[in-house]
């Protein structure tokens, strides 16, 4: 469900993907690469595509380069499957953020940021406000916040793993549904491709 021509064009022309472009240039052995060369490299080096997709998820951009099917213009026997396809696309877009590794997610960054804030607050209360007689209470509060952060991090990690698995299963089902709709000549995949990201324009 990813438009490789769009991927190649975006890697070449959009600054967000400069690190990916540098990897492409390193593999190509030259600084100037055209879209055809990028496509060749994408086919031979799937890690480049993974880096592109990872960048998209980090910046809340979708890796699903298909638009919903307009069900009004379809034959009756195609309409139900097309509606299911559209529902699946919506679910995939909602689950897409979970394809990011939890260790690289914003959730983990937020947890660590809060813990650093709590740590500096603890030091502030004890040292600057001269609350040494309360230090054990303050340290126990900090320790409990660390325990809570650890528990919450583990919970979120499991949520990411569970939703990533749901995403992968639903992705395959949706691909099969797309192929079935194409075989029945209900749609053409080419008509559903999104050729430009609105966020980049």
Coordinates of N, CA and C in Angstrom, one line a residue:
X1 N 0.8 -1.2 0.0 CA 0.0 0.0 0.0 C 0.9 1.3 0.0
X2 N 2.1 1.1 -0.4 CA 3.0 2.2 -0.4 C 3.4 2.4 -1.9
X3 N 3.4 3.7 -2.3 CA 3.6 4.1 -3.7 C 5.1 4.3 -3.8
X4 N 5.9 3.4 -4.4 CA 7.3 3.5 -4.4 C 7.8 4.6 -5.3
X5 N 7.0 5.0 -6.3 CA 7.4 6.2 -7.1 C 7.4 7.4 -6.3
X6 N 6.3 7.5 -5.4 CA 6.2 8.7 -4.5 C 7.4 8.6 -3.5
X7 N 7.7 7.5 -3.0 CA 8.8 7.3 -2.1 C 10.1 7.8 -2.7
X8 N 10.4 7.4 -3.9 CA 11.6 7.8 -4.6 C 11.6 9.3 -4.8
X9 N 10.5 9.9 -5.2 CA 10.4 11.3 -5.4 C 10.6 12.1 -4.1
X10 N 10.0 11.6 -3.1 CA 10.1 12.3 -1.8 C 11.5 12.2 -1.2
X11 N 12.1 11.1 -1.3 CA 13.5 10.9 -0.9 C 14.4 11.9 -1.6
X12 N 14.2 12.1 -2.9 CA 15.0 12.9 -3.7 C 14.8 14.4 -3.4
X13 N 13.5 14.8 -3.2 CA 13.2 16.2 -3.2 C 12.9 16.8 -1.9
X14 N 12.5 16.0 -0.9 CA 12.0 16.6 0.4 C 13.1 16.5 1.5
X15 N 13.4 17.6 2.1 CA 14.4 17.7 3.1 C 14.3 16.8 4.3
X16 N 13.0 16.4 4.6 CA 12.7 15.6 5.7 C 13.5 14.2 5.6
X17 N 13.7 13.8 4.4 CA 14.3 12.5 4.1 C 15.8 12.6 3.8
X18 N 16.5 13.7 4.2 CA 17.9 13.9 3.8 C 18.8 12.8 4.3
X19 N 18.5 12.3 5.5 CA 19.3 11.1 6.0 C 19.1 9.9 5.2
X20 N 17.9 9.7 4.8 CA 17.6 8.5 3.9 C 18.3 8.7 2.5
X21 N 18.3 10.0 2.0 CA 18.9 10.3 0.8 C 20.4 10.1 0.9
X22 N 21.0 10.4 2.0 CA 22.4 10.2 2.2 C 22.8 8.7 2.2
X23 N 21.9 7.9 2.7 CA 22.2 6.5 2.6 C 22.1 6.0 1.2
X24 N 21.1 6.5 0.5 CA 20.9 6.1 -0.9 C 22.2 6.6 -1.7
X25 N 22.7 7.8 -1.5 CA 23.9 8.3 -2.2 C 25.1 7.4 -1.8
X26 N 25.2 7.0 -0.6 CA 26.3 6.2 -0.2 C 26.3 4.8 -0.9
X27 N 25.1 4.2 -1.0 CA 24.9 3.0 -1.7 C 25.2 3.1 -3.2
X28 N 24.7 4.2 -3.8 CA 24.9 4.5 -5.2 C 26.3 4.8 -5.5
X29 N 27.0 5.4 -4.5 CA 28.4 5.8 -4.8 C 28.5 7.1 -5.5
X30 N 27.5 7.9 -5.5 CA 27.5 9.2 -6.1 C 26.5 10.2 -5.4
X31 N 26.8 11.5 -5.6 CA 26.0 12.4 -4.9 C 24.6 12.7 -5.6
X32 N 24.6 12.6 -6.9 CA 23.4 12.9 -7.6 C 22.7 11.6 -8.1
X33 N 21.6 11.3 -7.5 CA 20.8 10.1 -7.9 C 19.4 10.6 -8.4
X34 N 19.0 9.9 -9.5 CA 17.7 10.2 -10.0 C 16.7 9.2 -9.4
X35 N 15.4 9.4 -9.7 CA 14.4 8.6 -9.1 C 14.4 7.2 -9.5
X36 N 14.9 6.9 -10.7 CA 15.0 5.5 -11.2 C 16.1 4.8 -10.4
X37 N 17.2 5.5 -10.1 CA 18.2 4.9 -9.3 C 17.8 4.6 -7.9
X38 N 17.0 5.6 -7.4 CA 16.5 5.4 -6.0 C 15.5 4.2 -6.0
X39 N 14.7 4.0 -7.0 CA 13.8 2.9 -7.0 C 14.6 1.6 -7.1
X40 N 15.7 1.5 -7.8 CA 16.5 0.3 -7.9 C 17.1 0.0 -6.5
X41 N 17.6 1.1 -5.8 CA 18.2 0.9 -4.5 C 17.1 0.5 -3.5
X42 N 15.9 1.0 -3.6 CA 14.8 0.6 -2.7 C 14.5 -0.9 -2.9
X43 N 14.5 -1.4 -4.1 CA 14.2 -2.8 -4.3 C 15.3 -3.7 -3.8
X44 N 16.6 -3.3 -3.9 CA 17.7 -4.1 -3.4 C 18.0 -3.9 -2.0
X45 N 17.6 -2.8 -1.4 CA 17.9 -2.5 0.0 C 16.7 -2.1 0.8
X46 N 16.0 -3.1 1.3 CA 14.7 -2.8 2.0 C 14.9 -2.0 3.2
X47 N 16.1 -1.9 3.8 CA 16.3 -1.1 5.0 C 16.1 0.4 4.7
X48 N 16.3 0.8 3.4 CA 16.1 2.2 3.0 C 14.6 2.5 3.1
X49 N 13.8 1.6 2.6 CA 12.4 1.8 2.7 C 11.9 1.8 4.1
X50 N 12.5 1.0 5.0 CA 12.2 1.0 6.4 C 12.5 2.3 7.0
X51 N 13.7 2.9 6.7 CA 14.1 4.2 7.2 C 13.1 5.3 6.8
X52 N 12.7 5.2 5.5 CA 11.7 6.2 5.0 C 10.4 6.0 5.8
X53 N 9.9 4.8 6.0 CA 8.7 4.6 6.7 C 8.8 5.0 8.2
X54 N 9.9 4.7 8.8 CA 10.2 5.1 10.2 C 10.1 6.6 10.3
X55 N 10.7 7.3 9.4 CA 10.7 8.8 9.4 C 9.3 9.3 9.3
X56 N 8.5 8.7 8.5 CA 7.1 9.1 8.3 C 6.3 8.9 9.6
X57 N 6.5 7.8 10.3 CA 5.8 7.5 11.5 C 6.2 8.5 12.6
X58 N 7.5 8.8 12.7 CA 8.0 9.7 13.7 C 7.4 11.1 13.5
X59 N 7.1 11.5 12.3 CA 6.6 12.8 12.0 C 5.1 12.8 11.7
X60 N 4.4 11.7 12.1 CA 3.0 11.5 12.0 C 2.5 11.7 10.6
X61 N 3.3 11.1 9.7 CA 2.9 11.0 8.2 C 2.5 9.6 7.9
X62 N 1.6 9.4 7.1 CA 1.1 8.0 6.8 C 2.0 7.3 5.7
X63 N 2.2 6.1 6.0 CA 2.8 5.2 5.0 C 1.8 4.5 4.1
X64 N 0.6 4.8 4.3 CA -0.5 4.2 3.5 C -0.8 5.2 2.4
X65 N -0.3 4.9 1.2 CA -0.5 5.8 0.1 C -1.7 5.5 -0.8
X66 N -2.7 5.1 -0.2 CA -4.0 4.8 -0.9 C -5.1 5.6 -0.3
X67 N -6.0 6.1 -1.1 CA -7.2 6.8 -0.6 C -8.3 5.8 -0.6
X68 N -9.4 6.2 0.1 CA -10.6 5.4 0.3 C -11.2 5.2 -1.1
X69 N -11.9 4.1 -1.2 CA -12.6 3.8 -2.5 C -14.0 4.5 -2.4
X70 N -14.3 5.2 -3.5 CA -15.6 5.8 -3.6 C -16.6 4.7 -3.9
X71 N -17.4 4.4 -2.9 CA -18.4 3.2 -3.1 C -19.6 3.6 -3.9
X72 N -19.9 4.8 -4.1 CA -21.1 5.2 -4.8 C -21.1 4.7 -6.3
X73 N -19.9 4.7 -6.9 CA -19.8 4.3 -8.3 C -19.6 2.8 -8.5
X74 N -19.7 2.0 -7.5 CA -19.4 0.6 -7.6 C -20.6 -0.2 -7.9
X75 N -20.4 -1.4 -8.4 CA -21.4 -2.4 -8.6 C -21.8 -2.9 -7.2
X76 N -23.0 -3.4 -7.1 CA -23.5 -3.9 -5.8 C -22.6 -5.0 -5.2
X77 N -22.1 -5.9 -6.0 CA -21.3 -7.0 -5.5 C -19.9 -6.5 -5.0
X78 N -19.5 -5.4 -5.4 CA -18.2 -4.8 -5.0 C -18.4 -3.9 -3.7
X79 N -19.5 -3.4 -3.6 CA -19.7 -2.3 -2.6 C -19.4 -2.7 -1.1
X80 N -19.8 -3.9 -0.7 CA -19.5 -4.4 0.6 C -18.1 -4.5 0.9
X81 N -17.4 -5.2 0.0 CA -15.9 -5.4 0.1 C -15.2 -4.0 0.1
X82 N -15.6 -3.1 -0.7 CA -15.0 -1.8 -0.7 C -15.2 -1.0 0.6
X83 N -16.4 -1.2 1.2 CA -16.7 -0.5 2.5 C -15.8 -1.1 3.5
X84 N -15.6 -2.5 3.5 CA -14.7 -3.1 4.4 C -13.3 -2.6 4.2
X85 N -12.9 -2.5 3.0 CA -11.5 -2.0 2.7 C -11.4 -0.6 3.3
X86 N -12.3 0.3 3.1 CA -12.3 1.7 3.6 C -12.2 1.7 5.1
X87 N -13.0 0.8 5.8 CA -12.9 0.7 7.2 C -11.5 0.2 7.7
X88 N -11.0 -0.8 7.0 CA -9.7 -1.3 7.3 C -8.6 -0.2 7.1
X89 N -8.7 0.6 6.1 CA -7.7 1.7 5.9 C -7.8 2.7 7.1
X90 N -9.0 3.0 7.5 CA -9.2 3.9 8.7 C -8.5 3.3 9.9
X91 N -8.7 2.0 10.2 CA -8.1 1.4 11.3 C -6.6 1.3 11.2
X92 N -6.1 1.1 10.0 CA -4.7 1.0 9.8 C -4.0 2.4 10.1
X93 N -4.7 3.4 9.6 CA -4.1 4.8 9.9 C -4.1 5.1 11.3
X94 N -5.1 4.6 12.1 CA -5.1 4.8 13.5 C -4.0 4.0 14.2
X95 N -3.8 2.8 13.7 CA -2.8 1.9 14.4 C -1.4 2.2 13.9
X96 N -1.2 3.0 12.9 CA 0.1 3.1 12.3 C 1.2 3.7 13.2
X97 N 0.8 4.5 14.2 CA 1.8 5.0 15.1 C 2.4 3.9 15.9
X98 N 1.8 2.8 16.1 CA 2.3 1.7 16.9 C 3.3 0.9 16.1
X99 N 3.5 1.2 14.8 CA 4.5 0.5 14.1 C 5.9 1.0 14.4
X100 N 6.0 2.1 15.1 CA 7.3 2.6 15.6 C 7.7 1.8 16.8
X101 N 9.0 1.6 16.8 CA 9.5 0.8 18.0 C 9.2 1.7 19.3
X102 N 8.8 1.0 20.3 CA 8.5 1.8 21.5 C 9.7 2.5 22.1
X103 N 10.9 2.0 21.9 CA 12.1 2.6 22.4 C 12.3 3.9 21.7
X104 N 11.7 4.1 20.5 CA 11.9 5.4 19.8 C 10.7 6.2 19.7
X105 N 9.7 5.9 20.6 CA 8.5 6.6 20.6 C 8.5 7.9 21.4
X106 N 7.6 8.7 21.2 CA 7.4 10.0 22.0 C 6.9 9.6 23.4
X107 N 6.2 8.5 23.5 CA 5.7 8.1 24.9 C 6.9 7.9 25.8
X108 N 7.9 7.2 25.4 CA 9.1 7.0 26.2 C 9.8 8.3 26.5
X109 N 9.9 9.2 25.6 CA 10.5 10.5 25.8 C 9.8 11.2 26.9
X110 N 8.5 11.2 26.8 CA 7.6 11.9 27.8 C 7.8 11.3 29.2
X111 N 7.9 10.0 29.3 CA 8.1 9.4 30.6 C 9.4 9.8 31.2
X112 N 10.5 9.8 30.4 CA 11.8 10.2 30.9 C 11.8 11.7 31.2
X113 N 11.2 12.5 30.5 CA 11.1 13.9 30.7 C 10.5 14.2 32.1
X114 N 9.4 13.5 32.3 CA 8.7 13.7 33.6 C 9.6 13.2 34.8
X115 N 10.3 12.1 34.6 CA 11.1 11.6 35.6 C 12.3 12.6 35.9
X116 N 12.8 13.2 34.9 CA 13.9 14.2 35.1 C 13.4 15.4 35.9
X117 N 12.2 15.8 35.5 CA 11.5 16.9 36.2 C 11.3 16.6 37.7
X118 N 10.9 15.4 37.9 CA 10.6 14.9 39.3 C 12.0 14.9 40.1
X119 N 13.0 14.4 39.4 CA 14.3 14.3 40.1 C 14.8 15.7 40.4
X120 N 14.8 16.6 39.5 CA 15.2 18.0 39.8 C 14.4 18.6 40.8
X121 N 13.1 18.3 40.9 CA 12.2 18.9 41.9 C 12.6 18.4 43.3
X122 N 12.9 17.1 43.3 CA 13.4 16.5 44.6 C 14.6 17.2 45.1
X123 N 15.6 17.4 44.2 CA 16.8 18.1 44.6 C 16.5 19.5 45.1
X124 N 15.6 20.1 44.4 CA 15.2 21.5 44.7 C 14.6 21.6 46.1
X125 N 13.7 20.7 46.4 CA 13.0 20.7 47.7 C 14.0 20.4 48.8
X126 N 14.9 19.5 48.6 CA 15.8 19.1 49.7 C 16.9 20.1 49.9
X127 N 17.6 20.5 48.8 CA 18.7 21.4 48.9 C 18.4 22.8 49.0
X128 N 17.6 23.3 48.1 CA 17.4 24.8 48.1 C 16.4 25.2 49.1
X129 N 15.4 24.4 49.4 CA 14.4 24.8 50.4 C 14.7 24.3 51.8
X130 N 15.9 23.6 51.9 CA 16.4 23.2 53.2 C 15.4 22.3 53.9
X131 N 14.9 21.3 53.2 CA 13.9 20.4 53.8 C 14.5 19.0 54.1
X132 N 15.7 19.1 54.7 CA 16.4 17.8 54.9 C 15.7 16.9 55.9
X133 N 14.9 17.4 56.8 CA 14.2 16.6 57.7 C 13.1 15.8 57.0
X134 N 12.7 16.3 55.8 CA 11.7 15.6 55.0 C 12.3 14.8 53.8
X135 N 13.6 14.7 53.8 CA 14.2 14.1 52.6 C 13.8 12.7 52.4
X136 N 13.6 11.9 53.4 CA 13.2 10.5 53.2 C 11.8 10.4 52.6
X137 N 10.9 11.3 53.0 CA 9.6 11.3 52.4 C 9.7 11.7 50.9
X138 N 10.5 12.7 50.7 CA 10.7 13.2 49.3 C 11.3 12.2 48.4
X139 N 12.4 11.5 48.9 CA 13.0 10.4 48.2 C 12.0 9.2 47.9
X140 N 11.2 9.0 48.9 CA 10.3 7.9 48.7 C 9.2 8.2 47.7
X141 N 8.9 9.5 47.6 CA 7.9 10.0 46.6 C 8.6 9.8 45.2
X142 N 9.9 10.2 45.2 CA 10.6 10.0 43.9 C 10.7 8.6 43.5
X143 N 11.0 7.7 44.5 CA 11.1 6.3 44.2 C 9.8 5.7 43.7
X144 N 8.7 6.2 44.3 CA 7.4 5.7 43.8 C 7.1 6.2 42.4
X145 N 7.5 7.4 42.1 CA 7.3 7.9 40.8 C 8.1 7.1 39.8
X146 N 9.3 6.7 40.1 CA 10.1 5.9 39.2 C 9.5 4.5 39.0
X147 N 8.9 3.9 40.1 CA 8.2 2.7 40.0 C 7.0 2.8 39.1
X148 N 6.3 3.9 39.3 CA 5.1 4.1 38.4 C 5.5 4.3 37.0
X149 N 6.6 5.1 36.7 CA 7.0 5.3 35.4 C 7.5 4.0 34.7
X150 N 8.1 3.1 35.5 CA 8.5 1.8 35.0 C 7.3 1.0 34.6
X151 N 6.3 0.9 35.5 CA 5.1 0.2 35.3 C 4.4 0.7 34.0
X152 N 4.3 2.0 34.0 CA 3.6 2.7 32.8 C 4.3 2.4 31.5
X153 N 5.6 2.5 31.6 CA 6.4 2.2 30.4 C 6.3 0.8 29.9
X154 N 6.2 -0.2 30.8 CA 6.0 -1.6 30.5 C 4.6 -1.8 29.9
X155 N 3.6 -1.1 30.5 CA 2.3 -1.2 29.9 C 2.2 -0.6 28.5
X156 N 2.8 0.5 28.3 CA 2.8 1.1 27.0 C 3.6 0.2 26.0
X157 N 4.7 -0.4 26.4 CA 5.4 -1.2 25.6 C 4.6 -2.4 25.1
X158 N 3.8 -3.0 26.0 CA 2.9 -4.1 25.6 C 1.9 -3.6 24.7
X159 N 1.3 -2.4 24.9 CA 0.3 -1.9 24.0 C 0.9 -1.7 22.6
X160 N 2.1 -1.2 22.5 CA 2.7 -1.0 21.2 C 2.9 -2.3 20.5
X161 N 3.4 -3.3 21.2 CA 3.6 -4.7 20.6 C 2.3 -5.3 20.2
X162 N 1.3 -5.1 21.0 CA -0.1 -5.7 20.7 C -0.6 -5.0 19.4
X163 N -0.6 -3.7 19.4 CA -1.2 -2.9 18.3 C -0.3 -3.1 17.0
X164 N 1.0 -3.3 17.2 CA 1.8 -3.5 16.0 C 1.4 -4.8 15.3
X165 N 1.2 -5.8 16.2 CA 0.7 -7.1 15.6 C -0.6 -7.0 15.0
X166 N -1.6 -6.3 15.6 CA -2.9 -6.1 15.0 C -2.7 -5.4 13.7
X167 N -1.8 -4.4 13.6 CA -1.6 -3.6 12.4 C -1.1 -4.6 11.3
X168 N -0.2 -5.4 11.6 CA 0.4 -6.3 10.6 C -0.6 -7.3 10.0
X169 N -1.5 -7.8 10.9 CA -2.5 -8.8 10.5 C -3.5 -8.0 9.6
X170 N -4.0 -6.9 10.1 CA -5.0 -6.1 9.3 C -4.4 -5.6 8.0
X171 N -3.1 -5.3 8.0 CA -2.5 -4.8 6.7 C -2.5 -5.9 5.7
X172 N -2.2 -7.1 6.1 CA -2.2 -8.3 5.1 C -3.7 -8.5 4.7
X173 N -4.6 -8.5 5.6 CA -6.0 -8.7 5.2 C -6.5 -7.6 4.2
X174 N -6.1 -6.4 4.4 CA -6.5 -5.3 3.6 C -5.8 -5.4 2.2
X175 N -4.6 -5.9 2.1 CA -3.9 -6.1 0.9 C -4.6 -7.2 0.1
X176 N -5.0 -8.3 0.8 CA -5.8 -9.4 0.1 C -7.1 -8.9 -0.4
X177 N -7.7 -8.0 0.4 CA -9.0 -7.4 -0.1 C -8.8 -6.6 -1.3
X178 N -7.8 -5.8 -1.3 CA -7.5 -4.9 -2.5 C -7.2 -5.8 -3.7
X179 N -6.5 -6.8 -3.6 CA -6.2 -7.7 -4.7 C -7.5 -8.4 -5.2
X180 N -8.4 -8.8 -4.3 CA -9.7 -9.4 -4.7 C -10.5 -8.4 -5.4
X181 N -10.5 -7.1 -4.9 CA -11.3 -6.1 -5.6 C -10.8 -5.8 -7.0
X182 N -9.4 -5.9 -7.2 CA -8.8 -5.7 -8.5 C -9.2 -6.9 -9.4
X183 N -9.1 -8.1 -8.9 CA -9.4 -9.3 -9.7 C -10.8 -9.2 -10.2
X184 N -11.8 -8.7 -9.4 CA -13.2 -8.6 -9.8 C -13.4 -7.4 -10.7
X185 N -12.4 -6.7 -10.9 CA -12.4 -5.4 -11.8 C -13.4 -4.4 -11.2
X186 N -13.4 -4.4 -9.9 CA -14.2 -3.3 -9.2 C -13.4 -2.0 -9.1
X187 N -12.1 -2.1 -9.0 CA -11.3 -0.9 -8.9 C -10.0 -1.2 -9.6
X188 N -9.2 -0.1 -9.8 CA -7.8 -0.2 -10.2 C -7.0 0.4 -9.1
X189 N -6.0 -0.3 -8.7 CA -5.1 0.2 -7.6 C -4.5 1.5 -8.0
X190 N -4.2 1.7 -9.2 CA -3.6 2.9 -9.7 C -4.4 4.1 -9.4
X191 N -5.8 3.9 -9.5 CA -6.7 5.0 -9.2 C -6.7 5.4 -7.8
X192 N -6.3 4.6 -6.9 CA -6.4 4.8 -5.5 C -5.1 5.4 -4.9
X193 N -4.0 5.4 -5.7 CA -2.7 5.8 -5.2 C -2.7 7.3 -4.9
X194 N -2.1 7.7 -3.8 CA -1.9 9.1 -3.5 C -0.5 9.5 -3.9
X195 N -0.4 10.4 -4.8 CA 0.9 10.7 -5.4 C 1.7 11.8 -4.7
X196 N 1.0 12.5 -3.8 CA 1.7 13.6 -3.1 C 1.1 13.6 -1.7
X197 N 2.0 13.9 -0.8 CA 1.6 14.1 0.6 C 1.2 15.5 0.8
X198 N 0.0 15.7 1.3 CA -0.5 17.1 1.5 C 0.3 17.9 2.5
X199 N 0.9 17.2 3.5 CA 1.7 17.9 4.5 C 3.0 18.4 3.9
X200 N 3.5 17.8 2.8 CA 4.7 18.3 2.2 C 4.5 19.5 1.2
X201 N 3.3 19.6 0.7 CA 3.0 20.6 -0.3 C 2.9 21.9 0.3

